């Protein structure tokens, strides 16, 4: 699935999905999503809501979202897990394509990821960039010059067993933590989209049991 291949100011998209009991669903995108230049005062909106029933498994595996100069995007991802449900969630983000000489010195991006279990908050992550994104990314305690970021959340009974192996696979600018008995969170920084994908692929292959969609391999 793709929203439109590109979002600009004034666009509004909503995606809803349900994963039935004891079933498995993998959602990905045909290509990278793009947040294009927006007119002043206009913002594109993307909201995704997914419910995962008892004993079901969700793999939310969109390819990269690329932010372009003067973009304006507000994005929300909400996942509701029933008792016994599991989920693998990844959100890769690229701030301009360095190979194309692109920079993002002006733009706005607001992102919010919410996971609930049995209607109670399980995980919340919020990110906001406004203005000169490159200057913000260059700050040592933000991204130390990275131009690509990935957030990964894994909720499953075997989360703890993956922690040590994943840590050995991570590059220098990445970290993984177990913040609950069955909740593993990973953050990864990279110089560009190519390096980000090279680091993500073996991690996603491990967590999906080598069933990663083919579009990720191209």
PDB file of C-alpha atoms in Angstrom:
ATOM      1  CA  UNK A   1       0.000   0.000   0.000  1.00  0.00           C
ATOM      2  CA  UNK A   2       0.949   3.628  -0.471  1.00  0.00           C
ATOM      3  CA  UNK A   3      -1.017   6.699   0.451  1.00  0.00           C
ATOM      4  CA  UNK A   4      -0.254   8.424  -2.834  1.00  0.00           C
ATOM      5  CA  UNK A   5       3.491   8.142  -3.316  1.00  0.00           C
ATOM      6  CA  UNK A   6       3.711  11.715  -2.091  1.00  0.00           C
ATOM      7  CA  UNK A   7       2.009  14.034   0.413  1.00  0.00           C
ATOM      8  CA  UNK A   8       1.911  17.803   0.333  1.00  0.00           C
ATOM      9  CA  UNK A   9       0.130  20.544   2.239  1.00  0.00           C
ATOM     10  CA  UNK A  10      -3.637  20.163   2.398  1.00  0.00           C
ATOM     11  CA  UNK A  11      -3.615  16.413   1.764  1.00  0.00           C
ATOM     12  CA  UNK A  12      -5.395  14.227   4.307  1.00  0.00           C
ATOM     13  CA  UNK A  13      -5.122  10.433   4.295  1.00  0.00           C
ATOM     14  CA  UNK A  14      -6.466   7.856   6.720  1.00  0.00           C
ATOM     15  CA  UNK A  15      -5.595   4.155   6.789  1.00  0.00           C
ATOM     16  CA  UNK A  16      -7.458   1.619   8.945  1.00  0.00           C
ATOM     17  CA  UNK A  17      -6.829  -2.120   9.249  1.00  0.00           C
ATOM     18  CA  UNK A  18      -7.914  -4.984  11.466  1.00  0.00           C
ATOM     19  CA  UNK A  19      -6.045  -8.205  12.138  1.00  0.00           C
ATOM     20  CA  UNK A  20      -8.453 -11.000  13.074  1.00  0.00           C
ATOM     21  CA  UNK A  21      -7.967 -13.511  15.907  1.00  0.00           C
ATOM     22  CA  UNK A  22      -5.118 -16.011  15.456  1.00  0.00           C
ATOM     23  CA  UNK A  23      -4.133 -14.492  12.081  1.00  0.00           C
ATOM     24  CA  UNK A  24      -1.093 -12.632  10.743  1.00  0.00           C
ATOM     25  CA  UNK A  25      -0.917  -9.509   8.602  1.00  0.00           C
ATOM     26  CA  UNK A  26       2.092  -7.805   7.019  1.00  0.00           C
ATOM     27  CA  UNK A  27       1.669  -4.287   5.646  1.00  0.00           C
ATOM     28  CA  UNK A  28       4.370  -2.535   3.620  1.00  0.00           C
ATOM     29  CA  UNK A  29       4.642   0.046   0.854  1.00  0.00           C
ATOM     30  CA  UNK A  30       5.472  -0.335  -2.844  1.00  0.00           C
ATOM     31  CA  UNK A  31       8.104   2.391  -2.606  1.00  0.00           C
ATOM     32  CA  UNK A  32       9.309   5.140  -0.312  1.00  0.00           C
ATOM     33  CA  UNK A  33       6.717   7.656   0.835  1.00  0.00           C
ATOM     34  CA  UNK A  34       7.526  11.321   0.111  1.00  0.00           C
ATOM     35  CA  UNK A  35       6.626  14.502   1.944  1.00  0.00           C
ATOM     36  CA  UNK A  36       6.830  17.221  -0.707  1.00  0.00           C
ATOM     37  CA  UNK A  37       7.000  21.006  -0.545  1.00  0.00           C
ATOM     38  CA  UNK A  38       3.848  22.515   0.975  1.00  0.00           C
ATOM     39  CA  UNK A  39       2.322  25.936   0.516  1.00  0.00           C
ATOM     40  CA  UNK A  40       2.691  28.331   3.474  1.00  0.00           C
ATOM     41  CA  UNK A  41       0.145  27.585   6.179  1.00  0.00           C
ATOM     42  CA  UNK A  42      -0.811  24.175   4.758  1.00  0.00           C
ATOM     43  CA  UNK A  43       0.017  20.803   6.318  1.00  0.00           C
ATOM     44  CA  UNK A  44      -0.437  17.266   5.039  1.00  0.00           C
ATOM     45  CA  UNK A  45      -2.008  14.778   7.451  1.00  0.00           C
ATOM     46  CA  UNK A  46      -1.632  11.005   7.583  1.00  0.00           C
ATOM     47  CA  UNK A  47      -3.346   8.914  10.254  1.00  0.00           C
ATOM     48  CA  UNK A  48      -3.089   5.131  10.500  1.00  0.00           C
ATOM     49  CA  UNK A  49      -5.104   3.032  12.957  1.00  0.00           C
ATOM     50  CA  UNK A  50      -4.674  -0.738  13.290  1.00  0.00           C
ATOM     51  CA  UNK A  51      -6.342  -3.141  15.722  1.00  0.00           C
ATOM     52  CA  UNK A  52      -4.781  -6.534  16.390  1.00  0.00           C
ATOM     53  CA  UNK A  53      -7.037  -9.217  17.906  1.00  0.00           C
ATOM     54  CA  UNK A  54      -6.171 -11.918  20.445  1.00  0.00           C
ATOM     55  CA  UNK A  55      -3.423 -14.249  19.273  1.00  0.00           C
ATOM     56  CA  UNK A  56      -2.837 -12.242  16.076  1.00  0.00           C
ATOM     57  CA  UNK A  57       0.416 -10.848  14.700  1.00  0.00           C
ATOM     58  CA  UNK A  58       1.023  -7.544  12.887  1.00  0.00           C
ATOM     59  CA  UNK A  59       4.106  -6.589  10.881  1.00  0.00           C
ATOM     60  CA  UNK A  60       3.964  -2.855  10.066  1.00  0.00           C
ATOM     61  CA  UNK A  61       6.886  -2.474   7.651  1.00  0.00           C
ATOM     62  CA  UNK A  62       6.582   0.663   5.498  1.00  0.00           C
ATOM     63  CA  UNK A  63       9.626   1.638   3.493  1.00  0.00           C
ATOM     64  CA  UNK A  64      11.330   4.960   4.116  1.00  0.00           C
ATOM     65  CA  UNK A  65       9.508   8.285   4.345  1.00  0.00           C
ATOM     66  CA  UNK A  66      11.592  10.967   2.611  1.00  0.00           C
ATOM     67  CA  UNK A  67      11.233  14.569   3.778  1.00  0.00           C
ATOM     68  CA  UNK A  68      11.849  17.236   1.135  1.00  0.00           C
ATOM     69  CA  UNK A  69      12.683  20.928   1.465  1.00  0.00           C
ATOM     70  CA  UNK A  70       9.693  22.973   2.754  1.00  0.00           C
ATOM     71  CA  UNK A  71       7.646  19.884   3.576  1.00  0.00           C
ATOM     72  CA  UNK A  72       4.874  20.034   6.167  1.00  0.00           C
ATOM     73  CA  UNK A  73       3.603  16.681   7.430  1.00  0.00           C
ATOM     74  CA  UNK A  74       1.737  15.600  10.548  1.00  0.00           C
ATOM     75  CA  UNK A  75       1.600  11.840  11.000  1.00  0.00           C
ATOM     76  CA  UNK A  76       0.005   9.533  13.564  1.00  0.00           C
ATOM     77  CA  UNK A  77       0.245   5.766  13.947  1.00  0.00           C
ATOM     78  CA  UNK A  78      -2.052   4.100  16.494  1.00  0.00           C
ATOM     79  CA  UNK A  79      -1.979   0.355  17.153  1.00  0.00           C
ATOM     80  CA  UNK A  80      -4.346  -1.361  19.568  1.00  0.00           C
ATOM     81  CA  UNK A  81      -3.244  -4.802  20.745  1.00  0.00           C
ATOM     82  CA  UNK A  82      -5.598  -7.271  22.358  1.00  0.00           C
ATOM     83  CA  UNK A  83      -4.211  -9.605  25.065  1.00  0.00           C
ATOM     84  CA  UNK A  84      -1.889 -12.134  23.446  1.00  0.00           C
ATOM     85  CA  UNK A  85      -1.402 -10.068  20.268  1.00  0.00           C
ATOM     86  CA  UNK A  86       2.085  -9.282  18.930  1.00  0.00           C
ATOM     87  CA  UNK A  87       3.515  -6.611  16.644  1.00  0.00           C
ATOM     88  CA  UNK A  88       6.657  -5.583  14.785  1.00  0.00           C
ATOM     89  CA  UNK A  89       6.650  -1.876  13.877  1.00  0.00           C
ATOM     90  CA  UNK A  90       9.317   0.027  11.948  1.00  0.00           C
ATOM     91  CA  UNK A  91       9.344   3.637  10.748  1.00  0.00           C
ATOM     92  CA  UNK A  92      12.404   4.681   8.681  1.00  0.00           C
ATOM     93  CA  UNK A  93      12.802   8.399   7.998  1.00  0.00           C
ATOM     94  CA  UNK A  94      15.150  10.218   5.587  1.00  0.00           C
ATOM     95  CA  UNK A  95      15.850  13.957   5.744  1.00  0.00           C
ATOM     96  CA  UNK A  96      16.647  14.662   2.091  1.00  0.00           C
ATOM     97  CA  UNK A  97      18.470  12.332  -0.282  1.00  0.00           C
ATOM     98  CA  UNK A  98      22.160  13.009   0.230  1.00  0.00           C
ATOM     99  CA  UNK A  99      23.106  11.227  -3.010  1.00  0.00           C
ATOM    100  CA  UNK A 100      20.978  13.813  -4.860  1.00  0.00           C
ATOM    101  CA  UNK A 101      22.522  16.704  -2.963  1.00  0.00           C
ATOM    102  CA  UNK A 102      19.227  17.477  -1.212  1.00  0.00           C
ATOM    103  CA  UNK A 103      19.063  19.423   2.035  1.00  0.00           C
ATOM    104  CA  UNK A 104      16.164  20.209   4.356  1.00  0.00           C
ATOM    105  CA  UNK A 105      16.880  23.608   5.865  1.00  0.00           C
ATOM    106  CA  UNK A 106      13.216  24.514   6.150  1.00  0.00           C
ATOM    107  CA  UNK A 107      10.272  22.235   6.904  1.00  0.00           C
ATOM    108  CA  UNK A 108       7.914  20.856   9.509  1.00  0.00           C
ATOM    109  CA  UNK A 109       7.398  17.262  10.591  1.00  0.00           C
ATOM    110  CA  UNK A 110       5.340  16.019  13.539  1.00  0.00           C
ATOM    111  CA  UNK A 111       5.175  12.295  14.238  1.00  0.00           C
ATOM    112  CA  UNK A 112       3.434  10.296  16.964  1.00  0.00           C
ATOM    113  CA  UNK A 113       3.437   6.526  17.507  1.00  0.00           C
ATOM    114  CA  UNK A 114       1.055   5.053  20.090  1.00  0.00           C
ATOM    115  CA  UNK A 115       0.710   1.385  21.041  1.00  0.00           C
ATOM    116  CA  UNK A 116      -1.974   0.233  23.453  1.00  0.00           C
ATOM    117  CA  UNK A 117      -2.629  -3.151  24.970  1.00  0.00           C
ATOM    118  CA  UNK A 118      -6.156  -3.939  26.059  1.00  0.00           C
ATOM    119  CA  UNK A 119      -6.942  -0.187  25.717  1.00  0.00           C
ATOM    120  CA  UNK A 120      -4.116   0.803  28.096  1.00  0.00           C
ATOM    121  CA  UNK A 121      -1.005   2.750  26.921  1.00  0.00           C
ATOM    122  CA  UNK A 122       1.954   0.474  26.227  1.00  0.00           C
ATOM    123  CA  UNK A 123       4.346   2.680  24.230  1.00  0.00           C
ATOM    124  CA  UNK A 124       4.335   6.319  23.147  1.00  0.00           C
ATOM    125  CA  UNK A 125       6.936   8.051  20.992  1.00  0.00           C
ATOM    126  CA  UNK A 126       6.656  11.602  19.664  1.00  0.00           C
ATOM    127  CA  UNK A 127       8.994  13.549  17.361  1.00  0.00           C
ATOM    128  CA  UNK A 128       8.855  17.128  16.112  1.00  0.00           C
ATOM    129  CA  UNK A 129      11.065  19.078  13.713  1.00  0.00           C
ATOM    130  CA  UNK A 130      10.240  22.665  12.769  1.00  0.00           C
ATOM    131  CA  UNK A 131      12.441  25.042  10.785  1.00  0.00           C
ATOM    132  CA  UNK A 132      16.011  24.129   9.872  1.00  0.00           C
ATOM    133  CA  UNK A 133      15.911  20.345  10.190  1.00  0.00           C
ATOM    134  CA  UNK A 134      19.587  19.939   9.308  1.00  0.00           C
ATOM    135  CA  UNK A 135      20.650  22.267  12.109  1.00  0.00           C
ATOM    136  CA  UNK A 136      18.477  20.340  14.552  1.00  0.00           C
ATOM    137  CA  UNK A 137      19.853  16.992  13.376  1.00  0.00           C
ATOM    138  CA  UNK A 138      23.410  18.278  13.757  1.00  0.00           C
ATOM    139  CA  UNK A 139      22.976  18.760  17.499  1.00  0.00           C
ATOM    140  CA  UNK A 140      25.016  16.150  19.413  1.00  0.00           C
ATOM    141  CA  UNK A 141      22.101  14.963  21.514  1.00  0.00           C
ATOM    142  CA  UNK A 142      19.588  14.891  18.648  1.00  0.00           C
ATOM    143  CA  UNK A 143      21.254  13.005  15.781  1.00  0.00           C
ATOM    144  CA  UNK A 144      24.899  14.184  15.712  1.00  0.00           C
ATOM    145  CA  UNK A 145      24.754  14.888  11.987  1.00  0.00           C
ATOM    146  CA  UNK A 146      22.772  11.832  10.884  1.00  0.00           C
ATOM    147  CA  UNK A 147      20.374  12.288   7.956  1.00  0.00           C
ATOM    148  CA  UNK A 148      18.383   9.077   8.400  1.00  0.00           C
ATOM    149  CA  UNK A 149      16.594   7.645  11.442  1.00  0.00           C
ATOM    150  CA  UNK A 150      14.679   4.444  12.120  1.00  0.00           C
ATOM    151  CA  UNK A 151      12.464   3.588  15.066  1.00  0.00           C
ATOM    152  CA  UNK A 152      11.587  -0.057  15.699  1.00  0.00           C
ATOM    153  CA  UNK A 153       9.214  -1.567  18.252  1.00  0.00           C
ATOM    154  CA  UNK A 154       8.816  -5.298  18.806  1.00  0.00           C
ATOM    155  CA  UNK A 155       6.068  -6.611  21.074  1.00  0.00           C
ATOM    156  CA  UNK A 156       6.089 -10.391  21.499  1.00  0.00           C
ATOM    157  CA  UNK A 157       6.707 -13.030  24.190  1.00  0.00           C
ATOM    158  CA  UNK A 158      10.198 -13.746  22.783  1.00  0.00           C
ATOM    159  CA  UNK A 159      11.341 -10.082  22.831  1.00  0.00           C
ATOM    160  CA  UNK A 160      13.964 -10.675  25.512  1.00  0.00           C
ATOM    161  CA  UNK A 161      15.613 -13.482  23.536  1.00  0.00           C
ATOM    162  CA  UNK A 162      16.310 -11.069  20.655  1.00  0.00           C
ATOM    163  CA  UNK A 163      17.937  -8.312  22.701  1.00  0.00           C
ATOM    164  CA  UNK A 164      21.526  -9.571  22.868  1.00  0.00           C
ATOM    165  CA  UNK A 165      21.697 -10.840  19.244  1.00  0.00           C
ATOM    166  CA  UNK A 166      20.286  -7.547  17.945  1.00  0.00           C
ATOM    167  CA  UNK A 167      22.783  -5.502  19.928  1.00  0.00           C
ATOM    168  CA  UNK A 168      25.623  -7.360  18.245  1.00  0.00           C
ATOM    169  CA  UNK A 169      24.150  -6.453  14.838  1.00  0.00           C
ATOM    170  CA  UNK A 170      23.817  -2.723  15.497  1.00  0.00           C
ATOM    171  CA  UNK A 171      26.161  -0.064  14.090  1.00  0.00           C
ATOM    172  CA  UNK A 172      27.831   2.448  16.396  1.00  0.00           C
ATOM    173  CA  UNK A 173      24.983   4.973  16.240  1.00  0.00           C
ATOM    174  CA  UNK A 174      22.180   2.706  17.408  1.00  0.00           C
ATOM    175  CA  UNK A 175      20.792   1.196  20.564  1.00  0.00           C
ATOM    176  CA  UNK A 176      18.273  -1.396  21.706  1.00  0.00           C
ATOM    177  CA  UNK A 177      16.526  -1.723  25.061  1.00  0.00           C
ATOM    178  CA  UNK A 178      14.014  -4.036  26.666  1.00  0.00           C
ATOM    179  CA  UNK A 179      11.523  -1.705  28.355  1.00  0.00           C
ATOM    180  CA  UNK A 180       9.051  -4.416  29.318  1.00  0.00           C
ATOM    181  CA  UNK A 181       8.999  -8.193  29.605  1.00  0.00           C
ATOM    182  CA  UNK A 182       7.802  -8.462  25.999  1.00  0.00           C
ATOM    183  CA  UNK A 183       8.606  -4.977  24.632  1.00  0.00           C
ATOM    184  CA  UNK A 184      11.839  -4.277  22.756  1.00  0.00           C
ATOM    185  CA  UNK A 185      12.631  -0.839  21.321  1.00  0.00           C
ATOM    186  CA  UNK A 186      15.419   0.070  18.922  1.00  0.00           C
ATOM    187  CA  UNK A 187      16.615   3.407  17.518  1.00  0.00           C
ATOM    188  CA  UNK A 188      19.069   3.650  14.662  1.00  0.00           C
ATOM    189  CA  UNK A 189      20.877   6.642  13.106  1.00  0.00           C
ATOM    190  CA  UNK A 190      22.696   6.653   9.767  1.00  0.00           C
ATOM    191  CA  UNK A 191      24.406   9.069   7.417  1.00  0.00           C
ATOM    192  CA  UNK A 192      21.948   8.415   4.594  1.00  0.00           C
ATOM    193  CA  UNK A 193      19.117   6.146   3.454  1.00  0.00           C
ATOM    194  CA  UNK A 194      21.417   3.530   1.949  1.00  0.00           C
ATOM    195  CA  UNK A 195      23.340   3.016   5.178  1.00  0.00           C
ATOM    196  CA  UNK A 196      20.092   2.963   7.138  1.00  0.00           C
ATOM    197  CA  UNK A 197      18.629   0.199   5.002  1.00  0.00           C
ATOM    198  CA  UNK A 198      21.835  -1.821   5.111  1.00  0.00           C
ATOM    199  CA  UNK A 199      21.634  -1.828   8.909  1.00  0.00           C
ATOM    200  CA  UNK A 200      17.893  -2.481   9.054  1.00  0.00           C
ATOM    201  CA  UNK A 201      17.705  -5.417   6.654  1.00  0.00           C
ATOM    202  CA  UNK A 202      19.398  -8.073   8.836  1.00  0.00           C
ATOM    203  CA  UNK A 203      17.428  -6.878  11.878  1.00  0.00           C
ATOM    204  CA  UNK A 204      14.093  -7.106  10.072  1.00  0.00           C
ATOM    205  CA  UNK A 205      15.012 -10.458   8.566  1.00  0.00           C
ATOM    206  CA  UNK A 206      15.671 -11.827  12.025  1.00  0.00           C
ATOM    207  CA  UNK A 207      12.453 -10.477  13.551  1.00  0.00           C
ATOM    208  CA  UNK A 208      10.282 -11.596  10.620  1.00  0.00           C
ATOM    209  CA  UNK A 209      11.882 -15.046  10.338  1.00  0.00           C
ATOM    210  CA  UNK A 210      13.272 -14.195   6.870  1.00  0.00           C
ATOM    211  CA  UNK A 211       9.814 -13.348   5.496  1.00  0.00           C
ATOM    212  CA  UNK A 212      10.538  -9.674   4.802  1.00  0.00           C
ATOM    213  CA  UNK A 213       8.546  -8.464   1.737  1.00  0.00           C
ATOM    214  CA  UNK A 214      10.541  -8.507  -1.511  1.00  0.00           C
ATOM    215  CA  UNK A 215      10.148  -4.763  -2.054  1.00  0.00           C
ATOM    216  CA  UNK A 216      12.531  -4.262   0.876  1.00  0.00           C
ATOM    217  CA  UNK A 217      15.231  -6.225  -0.944  1.00  0.00           C
ATOM    218  CA  UNK A 218      15.274  -4.058  -4.074  1.00  0.00           C
TER     219      UNK A 218
END
